[in-house]
Amino acid sequence: MNKKILVTGALGQIGSELVLTLRRKWGEQQVIASDIRMPPGAGSFADGFAYVDCTNLNQLRDVVRKHDIGAIYHLAALLSAVAEEKPHVAWQVNMDGLYQVLEVAREYGCAVFFPSSIGVFGPGTPRRNTPQDTLLRPTTMYGVTKVAGELLCDYYWSRFGVDTRGVRFPGLISHGAPPGGGTTDYAVEMFHSAVQHRRYRCFLRGDSRLDMMYMPDAIKAVVTLMATPVEKLVHRNAFNVTALNFTPEELAAEIRRHIPDFEVEYRVDPVRQAIADTWPESMDDRVARAEWGWQPDYDLATLTQDMLDHLSNHSTDRTTPI
Ligand code: NAD
Ligand code: SER
């Protein structure tokens, strides 16, 4: 591959791991990480890092031109809970940002990866075995921007031939960069609190079942989809992908198999609970499996074991005791 890759929002939960994988695959110099935050210290991100606000067309153009970018992995966005707190900013970052990225991709012939979300679904969508092609009427600003984003990506493909691709991720669980303010963040927080304090106060009801995925599977989905021959893709910007689903009570029970004295208290946040209540309990991802061979590797037992191994080995006090 001669042209380089640009990752926006690269310091976030997904980007911090995707950049490392892409650099291992394509070479250190081939991947430019970008964000509106600066990378901490002089780590690997300090090399090959560019400050890029995705809502700024000139900054995007400059970095794409300067580094001869051929593909943009556009991860910069506000997640569901933050977007509900700041809907105007969410519209600006999630929609204007995507529009500018697509415009630059059109001008310079770049491919685009756009991560959509379970947030595209709403209260009228079937919550169990949620179909690939179904009603998309979300009641959150996050969901509105994700549905519009999927449609905009479809439009840039059909109207301008921009090679856009994307998946609808469920809640993602990882032990690296902390999650950025979503409704499914409780699952990551629960692991950290279990290791550090043996106690967790959960902001969702104990029986709230949601689709989830471990980060190595999410990274595998991105890399596999982007490597798939274009003629195989029908649902190019909106593939349902999932790996497992559980409730907070079930996750706590699995963690207790390793940390028997772990306690969870439930104090429901009505805003995030209302969001969770409109999202799928289990998505049907057979279309992704058929079109590009999607197949997750981790289930609840292996995910839990791996998370606890990593967090126990690198325990840092970044959550407050509760
Ligand atoms: P995150 O919140 O952890 O990271 C987002 C990054 O974007 C942050 O580093 C932030 O500084 C940066 N950013 C914010 N505004 C910006 C701007 N104007 N210009 C450039 N950068 C900006 O998010 P994430 O979890 O890594 O998610 C990445 C993408 O994946 C988002 O589109 C999100 O909606 C989607 N997604 C995530 C999940 C999940 O569970 N993490 C699930 C479904 C979809
Ligand atoms: N994990 C994300 C969120 O909760 C789902 O898109 O916002």
CSV table of C-alpha atoms and ligand atoms in Angstrom, one decimal:
chain,number,residue,atom,x,y,z
A,1,MET,CA,0.0,0.0,0.0
A,2,ASN,CA,1.6,3.3,-1.1
A,3,LYS,CA,-1.0,5.8,0.2
A,4,LYS,CA,-1.3,6.4,3.9
A,5,ILE,CA,-4.2,6.1,6.4
A,6,LEU,CA,-5.6,8.9,8.5
A,7,VAL,CA,-7.5,8.1,11.7
A,8,THR,CA,-9.6,10.8,13.2
A,9,GLY,CA,-10.5,10.7,16.9
A,10,ALA,CA,-7.5,8.5,17.2
A,11,LEU,CA,-7.0,9.0,21.0
A,12,GLY,CA,-10.4,7.5,21.9
A,13,GLN,CA,-11.4,4.1,23.0
A,14,ILE,CA,-11.3,2.5,19.5
A,15,GLY,CA,-8.7,4.7,17.8
A,16,SER,CA,-6.0,4.1,20.4
A,17,GLU,CA,-6.1,0.4,19.6
A,18,LEU,CA,-7.0,0.6,15.9
A,19,VAL,CA,-3.9,2.8,15.2
A,20,LEU,CA,-1.6,0.3,16.7
A,21,THR,CA,-3.2,-2.6,14.7
A,22,LEU,CA,-3.0,-0.6,11.4
A,23,ARG,CA,0.6,0.4,12.1
A,24,ARG,CA,1.5,-3.3,12.7
A,25,LYS,CA,-0.3,-4.3,9.5
A,26,TRP,CA,0.9,-1.5,7.1
A,27,GLY,CA,4.0,0.0,8.8
A,28,GLU,CA,4.6,2.8,11.4
A,29,GLN,CA,5.0,5.6,8.9
A,30,GLN,CA,1.8,4.6,7.0
A,31,VAL,CA,-0.7,5.6,9.6
A,32,ILE,CA,-1.4,9.2,10.7
A,33,ALA,CA,-3.2,9.5,14.1
A,34,SER,CA,-5.2,12.7,14.6
A,35,ASP,CA,-7.4,14.2,17.3
A,36,ILE,CA,-8.3,17.5,19.0
A,37,ARG,CA,-6.5,16.3,22.1
A,38,MET,CA,-2.7,15.9,22.1
A,39,PRO,CA,-1.2,12.5,22.7
A,40,PRO,CA,0.3,12.0,26.2
A,41,GLY,CA,4.1,12.0,26.5
A,42,ALA,CA,6.4,11.0,23.7
A,43,GLY,CA,4.8,7.6,23.1
A,44,SER,CA,4.4,5.9,19.8
A,45,PHE,CA,1.5,8.3,19.0
A,46,ALA,CA,3.7,11.4,19.2
A,47,ASP,CA,5.3,10.3,15.9
A,48,GLY,CA,2.8,10.4,13.1
A,49,PHE,CA,0.3,12.5,15.0
A,50,ALA,CA,-1.5,15.5,13.6
A,51,TYR,CA,-3.9,17.9,15.3
A,52,VAL,CA,-7.1,17.7,13.2
A,53,ASP,CA,-10.5,19.0,14.1
A,54,CYS,CA,-12.8,17.0,11.9
A,55,THR,CA,-15.2,19.9,11.5
A,56,ASN,CA,-12.4,22.0,9.9
A,57,LEU,CA,-12.3,21.4,6.2
A,58,ASN,CA,-8.9,23.1,5.7
A,59,GLN,CA,-7.2,21.1,8.5
A,60,LEU,CA,-8.5,17.9,6.9
A,61,ARG,CA,-7.5,19.0,3.4
A,62,ASP,CA,-4.0,19.9,4.6
A,63,VAL,CA,-3.3,16.6,6.4
A,64,VAL,CA,-4.7,14.5,3.5
A,65,ARG,CA,-2.6,16.4,0.9
A,66,LYS,CA,0.6,16.6,3.0
A,67,HIS,CA,0.6,12.8,3.9
A,68,ASP,CA,-0.9,11.5,0.6
A,69,ILE,CA,-3.8,9.9,2.4
A,70,GLY,CA,-5.8,7.1,0.7
A,71,ALA,CA,-8.2,6.0,3.4
A,72,ILE,CA,-9.8,7.8,6.4
A,73,TYR,CA,-11.0,5.9,9.4
A,74,HIS,CA,-13.3,8.5,10.8
A,75,LEU,CA,-13.7,7.8,14.5
A,76,ALA,CA,-14.2,11.4,15.9
A,77,ALA,CA,-17.7,11.7,17.4
A,78,LEU,CA,-19.6,12.4,20.6
A,79,LEU,CA,-21.1,9.2,22.1
A,80,SER,CA,-24.6,8.7,23.3
A,81,ALA,CA,-24.7,10.1,26.8
A,82,VAL,CA,-22.5,13.1,26.1
A,83,ALA,CA,-24.5,13.8,22.9
A,84,GLU,CA,-27.8,13.9,25.0
A,85,GLU,CA,-26.1,16.4,27.3
A,86,LYS,CA,-24.8,18.5,24.4
A,87,PRO,CA,-27.1,17.9,21.4
A,88,HIS,CA,-25.9,20.9,19.4
A,89,VAL,CA,-22.3,20.1,19.8
A,90,ALA,CA,-23.1,16.5,18.9
A,91,TRP,CA,-24.8,17.5,15.7
A,92,GLN,CA,-21.8,19.7,14.8
A,93,VAL,CA,-19.1,17.1,15.5
A,94,ASN,CA,-21.0,14.0,14.3
A,95,MET,CA,-22.7,15.5,11.2
A,96,ASP,CA,-20.5,18.4,10.1
A,97,GLY,CA,-17.4,16.4,10.9
A,98,LEU,CA,-18.6,13.4,8.7
A,99,TYR,CA,-19.6,15.8,5.9
A,100,GLN,CA,-16.2,17.4,5.8
A,101,VAL,CA,-14.5,14.0,5.9
A,102,LEU,CA,-16.6,12.8,3.0
A,103,GLU,CA,-16.0,16.0,1.0
A,104,VAL,CA,-12.2,15.7,1.4
A,105,ALA,CA,-12.5,11.9,0.5
A,106,ARG,CA,-14.4,12.9,-2.6
A,107,GLU,CA,-11.8,15.5,-3.6
A,108,TYR,CA,-8.8,13.3,-3.0
A,109,GLY,CA,-10.2,9.9,-3.8
A,110,CYS,CA,-10.0,8.4,-0.3
A,111,ALA,CA,-11.9,5.4,1.1
A,112,VAL,CA,-13.8,6.1,4.3
A,113,PHE,CA,-14.6,3.9,7.3
A,114,PHE,CA,-17.5,5.2,9.4
A,115,PRO,CA,-18.6,3.4,12.6
A,116,SER,CA,-22.3,3.5,13.1
A,117,SER,CA,-23.9,2.1,16.2
A,118,ILE,CA,-26.8,0.2,17.9
A,119,GLY,CA,-27.9,3.8,18.6
A,120,VAL,CA,-29.6,3.9,15.1
A,121,PHE,CA,-32.4,1.8,16.5
A,122,GLY,CA,-35.4,3.2,18.4
A,123,PRO,CA,-38.4,2.2,20.5
A,124,GLY,CA,-40.3,0.9,17.4
A,125,THR,CA,-37.5,-1.5,16.3
A,126,PRO,CA,-37.7,-5.2,17.3
A,127,ARG,CA,-35.3,-5.5,20.3
A,128,ARG,CA,-34.6,-9.2,20.0
A,129,ASN,CA,-32.8,-10.5,16.9
A,130,THR,CA,-32.9,-7.0,15.5
A,131,PRO,CA,-32.9,-7.4,11.7
A,132,GLN,CA,-30.3,-5.8,9.4
A,133,ASP,CA,-33.0,-4.0,7.4
A,134,THR,CA,-35.6,-2.6,9.9
A,135,LEU,CA,-37.2,0.6,11.3
A,136,LEU,CA,-34.6,3.3,12.2
A,137,ARG,CA,-36.4,5.9,14.3
A,138,PRO,CA,-34.0,6.7,17.2
A,139,THR,CA,-35.1,9.1,20.0
A,140,THR,CA,-31.5,10.4,20.8
A,141,MET,CA,-29.4,13.0,19.1
A,142,TYR,CA,-26.6,10.3,18.9
A,143,GLY,CA,-29.0,8.0,17.0
A,144,VAL,CA,-30.2,10.7,14.7
A,145,THR,CA,-26.6,11.5,13.7
A,146,LYS,CA,-25.8,7.9,13.2
A,147,VAL,CA,-28.8,7.2,10.9
A,148,ALA,CA,-28.1,10.4,9.0
A,149,GLY,CA,-24.4,9.4,8.8
A,150,GLU,CA,-25.2,6.0,7.3
A,151,LEU,CA,-27.4,7.6,4.7
A,152,LEU,CA,-24.8,10.3,3.9
A,153,CYS,CA,-22.2,7.6,3.4
A,154,ASP,CA,-24.6,5.7,1.1
A,155,TYR,CA,-25.1,8.9,-0.9
A,156,TYR,CA,-21.4,9.6,-1.3
A,157,TRP,CA,-20.9,6.0,-2.6
A,158,SER,CA,-23.8,6.1,-5.1
A,159,ARG,CA,-23.5,9.7,-6.2
A,160,PHE,CA,-19.7,10.2,-6.2
A,161,GLY,CA,-18.2,6.7,-6.0
A,162,VAL,CA,-16.5,7.3,-2.6
A,163,ASP,CA,-15.7,3.9,-1.2
A,164,THR,CA,-17.5,4.2,2.1
A,165,ARG,CA,-17.9,1.3,4.5
A,166,GLY,CA,-19.2,0.9,8.1
A,167,VAL,CA,-20.6,-1.3,10.8
A,168,ARG,CA,-23.2,-0.8,13.6
A,169,PHE,CA,-21.1,-1.5,16.7
A,170,PRO,CA,-22.7,-2.6,19.9
A,171,GLY,CA,-21.2,-1.5,23.3
A,172,LEU,CA,-17.4,-2.0,23.1
A,173,ILE,CA,-15.4,-3.3,26.1
A,174,SER,CA,-11.7,-2.7,26.4
A,175,HIS,CA,-8.9,-2.3,29.0
A,176,GLY,CA,-7.0,0.5,27.1
A,177,ALA,CA,-8.3,4.1,26.7
A,178,PRO,CA,-11.4,4.7,28.7
A,179,PRO,CA,-14.8,4.9,27.0
A,180,GLY,CA,-15.9,8.4,25.9
A,181,GLY,CA,-19.3,8.8,27.5
A,182,GLY,CA,-21.7,6.2,26.2
A,183,THR,CA,-24.6,4.3,27.6
A,184,THR,CA,-22.7,1.0,27.5
A,185,ASP,CA,-19.7,2.4,29.5
A,186,TYR,CA,-21.0,0.7,32.6
A,187,ALA,CA,-19.5,-2.6,31.5
A,188,VAL,CA,-15.9,-1.2,31.3
A,189,GLU,CA,-16.4,0.7,34.6
A,190,MET,CA,-17.6,-2.5,36.3
A,191,PHE,CA,-14.3,-4.3,35.4
A,192,HIS,CA,-12.1,-1.4,36.7
A,193,SER,CA,-14.1,-1.1,39.9
A,194,ALA,CA,-14.1,-4.8,40.5
A,195,VAL,CA,-10.3,-5.0,40.3
A,196,GLN,CA,-9.6,-1.8,42.3
A,197,HIS,CA,-12.4,-1.5,44.9
A,198,ARG,CA,-14.4,-4.7,44.8
A,199,ARG,CA,-17.5,-2.5,44.5
A,200,TYR,CA,-19.4,-0.8,41.7
A,201,ARG,CA,-22.4,1.6,41.5
A,202,CYS,CA,-24.2,0.8,38.2
A,203,PHE,CA,-26.1,3.5,36.4
A,204,LEU,CA,-28.3,0.9,34.5
A,205,ARG,CA,-30.9,-1.5,35.9
A,206,GLY,CA,-29.5,-4.9,36.6
A,207,ASP,CA,-31.7,-6.6,34.0
A,208,SER,CA,-30.8,-4.2,31.1
A,209,ARG,CA,-29.7,-6.6,28.4
A,210,LEU,CA,-27.6,-5.0,25.6
A,211,ASP,CA,-25.4,-6.2,22.7
A,212,MET,CA,-21.7,-6.0,23.4
A,213,MET,CA,-18.3,-6.8,21.9
A,214,TYR,CA,-14.7,-7.1,23.0
A,215,MET,CA,-12.3,-4.6,21.4
A,216,PRO,CA,-10.1,-7.2,19.6
A,217,ASP,CA,-13.2,-8.4,17.8
A,218,ALA,CA,-14.2,-4.8,17.0
A,219,ILE,CA,-10.7,-4.1,15.5
A,220,LYS,CA,-11.0,-7.4,13.6
A,221,ALA,CA,-14.3,-6.2,12.1
A,222,VAL,CA,-12.9,-2.9,10.9
A,223,VAL,CA,-9.8,-4.5,9.3
A,224,THR,CA,-11.7,-7.3,7.7
A,225,LEU,CA,-14.5,-5.1,6.3
A,226,MET,CA,-12.0,-2.6,4.8
A,227,ALA,CA,-10.0,-5.5,3.2
A,228,THR,CA,-13.1,-7.0,1.5
A,229,PRO,CA,-13.4,-6.8,-2.3
A,230,VAL,CA,-15.8,-4.0,-3.1
A,231,GLU,CA,-18.0,-6.2,-5.3
A,232,LYS,CA,-18.9,-8.4,-2.3
A,233,LEU,CA,-20.6,-5.6,-0.3
A,234,VAL,CA,-24.3,-4.8,-0.6
A,235,HIS,CA,-24.9,-3.2,2.9
A,236,ARG,CA,-21.8,-1.2,2.7
A,237,ASN,CA,-22.3,1.4,5.5
A,238,ALA,CA,-24.5,-0.2,8.1
A,239,PHE,CA,-23.6,-3.8,8.9
A,240,ASN,CA,-25.1,-5.1,12.1
A,241,VAL,CA,-22.2,-6.8,14.0
A,242,THR,CA,-22.4,-8.3,17.4
A,243,ALA,CA,-20.6,-10.8,19.6
A,244,LEU,CA,-22.5,-11.4,22.8
A,245,ASN,CA,-25.2,-9.8,25.0
A,246,PHE,CA,-25.6,-9.7,28.8
A,247,THR,CA,-27.2,-7.7,31.6
A,248,PRO,CA,-25.2,-5.9,34.4
A,249,GLU,CA,-26.3,-8.7,36.8
A,250,GLU,CA,-24.9,-11.4,34.4
A,251,LEU,CA,-21.6,-9.5,34.0
A,252,ALA,CA,-21.3,-9.1,37.7
A,253,ALA,CA,-21.9,-12.8,38.2
A,254,GLU,CA,-19.2,-13.7,35.7
A,255,ILE,CA,-16.8,-11.3,37.4
A,256,ARG,CA,-17.6,-12.9,40.8
A,257,ARG,CA,-16.3,-16.2,39.4
A,258,HIS,CA,-12.9,-14.6,39.6
A,259,ILE,CA,-13.5,-12.0,42.4
A,260,PRO,CA,-16.1,-13.6,44.8
A,261,ASP,CA,-16.5,-10.6,47.1
A,262,PHE,CA,-17.4,-8.1,44.3
A,263,GLU,CA,-20.5,-6.1,45.1
A,264,VAL,CA,-22.7,-4.1,42.8
A,265,GLU,CA,-25.2,-1.4,43.8
A,266,TYR,CA,-27.8,-0.2,41.3
A,267,ARG,CA,-28.5,3.5,41.2
A,268,VAL,CA,-30.3,4.2,37.9
A,269,ASP,CA,-29.5,7.2,35.7
A,270,PRO,CA,-32.9,7.9,34.0
A,271,VAL,CA,-31.3,9.4,30.9
A,272,ARG,CA,-28.9,6.5,30.2
A,273,GLN,CA,-31.6,4.0,31.2
A,274,ALA,CA,-34.0,5.5,28.7
A,275,ILE,CA,-31.4,5.2,26.0
A,276,ALA,CA,-30.6,1.6,26.9
A,277,ASP,CA,-34.3,0.7,26.9
A,278,THR,CA,-34.5,1.6,23.1
A,279,TRP,CA,-31.4,-0.4,22.0
A,280,PRO,CA,-31.2,-4.0,20.9
A,281,GLU,CA,-30.9,-6.9,23.3
A,282,SER,CA,-29.5,-9.0,20.4
A,283,MET,CA,-28.8,-8.0,16.8
A,284,ASP,CA,-29.0,-10.3,13.9
A,285,ASP,CA,-25.7,-10.0,12.1
A,286,ARG,CA,-26.0,-12.8,9.5
A,287,VAL,CA,-25.7,-10.3,6.6
A,288,ALA,CA,-22.2,-9.3,7.8
A,289,ARG,CA,-21.3,-12.9,8.2
A,290,ALA,CA,-22.5,-13.7,4.7
A,291,GLU,CA,-21.1,-10.6,2.9
A,292,TRP,CA,-17.6,-10.4,4.4
A,293,GLY,CA,-17.2,-13.4,6.8
A,294,TRP,CA,-17.7,-11.6,10.1
A,295,GLN,CA,-17.1,-13.9,13.0
A,296,PRO,CA,-16.3,-12.8,16.6
A,297,ASP,CA,-13.7,-14.7,18.7
A,298,TYR,CA,-14.7,-13.7,22.3
A,299,ASP,CA,-17.7,-14.8,24.5
A,300,LEU,CA,-18.5,-13.6,28.0
A,301,ALA,CA,-16.2,-16.1,29.7
A,302,THR,CA,-13.1,-15.4,27.6
A,303,LEU,CA,-13.7,-11.6,27.5
A,304,THR,CA,-14.0,-11.5,31.3
A,305,GLN,CA,-10.8,-13.6,31.8
A,306,ASP,CA,-8.8,-11.4,29.4
A,307,MET,CA,-10.1,-8.1,30.8
A,308,LEU,CA,-9.3,-9.2,34.4
A,309,ASP,CA,-5.8,-10.5,33.4
A,310,HIS,CA,-5.0,-7.1,31.8
A,311,LEU,CA,-6.4,-4.9,34.5
A,312,SER,CA,-4.9,-7.0,37.4
A,313,ASN,CA,-1.5,-6.7,35.7
A,314,HIS,CA,-1.8,-2.9,35.0
A,315,SER,CA,-3.9,-1.8,38.0
A,316,THR,CA,-4.1,2.0,38.1
A,317,ASP,CA,-6.4,4.0,40.3
A,318,ARG,CA,-8.4,5.9,37.7
A,319,THR,CA,-11.9,5.2,39.1
A,320,THR,CA,-13.1,6.7,42.4
A,321,PRO,CA,-14.3,4.3,45.1
A,322,ILE,CA,-18.0,4.2,45.3
B,1,NAD,P1,-14.3,8.2,22.1
B,1,NAD,O1,-15.2,9.1,22.7
B,1,NAD,O2,-13.5,7.3,23.0
B,1,NAD,O3,-13.2,8.9,21.2
B,1,NAD,C1,-13.6,9.9,20.3
B,1,NAD,C2,-12.4,10.8,20.0
B,1,NAD,O4,-12.8,11.9,19.1
B,1,NAD,C3,-11.8,11.5,21.3
B,1,NAD,O5,-10.5,11.2,21.4
B,1,NAD,C4,-12.0,13.0,21.1
B,1,NAD,O6,-11.0,13.8,21.6
B,1,NAD,C5,-12.1,13.0,19.5
B,1,NAD,N1,-12.9,14.2,19.0
B,1,NAD,C6,-14.0,14.8,19.6
B,1,NAD,N2,-14.3,15.8,18.8
B,1,NAD,C7,-13.5,15.9,17.8
B,1,NAD,C8,-13.3,16.8,16.7
B,1,NAD,N3,-14.1,17.8,16.5
B,1,NAD,N4,-12.3,16.5,15.8
B,1,NAD,C9,-11.5,15.5,16.0
B,1,NAD,N5,-11.5,14.7,17.0
B,1,NAD,C10,-12.5,14.9,17.9
B,1,NAD,O7,-15.1,7.3,21.0
B,1,NAD,P2,-14.9,5.8,20.6
B,1,NAD,O8,-15.5,4.9,21.6
B,1,NAD,O9,-13.5,5.6,20.2
B,1,NAD,O10,-15.8,5.8,19.3
B,1,NAD,C11,-15.3,6.1,18.0
B,1,NAD,C12,-16.5,6.0,17.0
B,1,NAD,O11,-17.1,4.7,17.1
B,1,NAD,C13,-17.6,7.0,17.2
B,1,NAD,O12,-18.1,7.3,16.0
B,1,NAD,C14,-18.6,6.2,18.0
B,1,NAD,O13,-19.9,6.7,17.8
B,1,NAD,C15,-18.5,4.8,17.4
B,1,NAD,N6,-19.0,3.8,18.2
B,1,NAD,C16,-18.3,3.5,19.4
B,1,NAD,C17,-18.9,2.5,20.3
B,1,NAD,C18,-18.2,2.2,21.6
B,1,NAD,O14,-18.8,1.4,22.4
B,1,NAD,N7,-17.1,2.7,21.9
B,1,NAD,C19,-20.0,1.8,19.9
B,1,NAD,C20,-20.6,2.1,18.6
B,1,NAD,C21,-20.1,3.1,17.8
B,2,SER,N1,-21.2,2.4,23.2
B,2,SER,C1,-21.9,3.4,22.5
B,2,SER,C2,-22.7,4.3,23.4
B,2,SER,O1,-23.1,3.8,24.5
B,2,SER,C3,-22.9,2.8,21.5
B,2,SER,O2,-22.8,3.4,20.3
B,2,SER,O3,-22.8,5.4,23.1
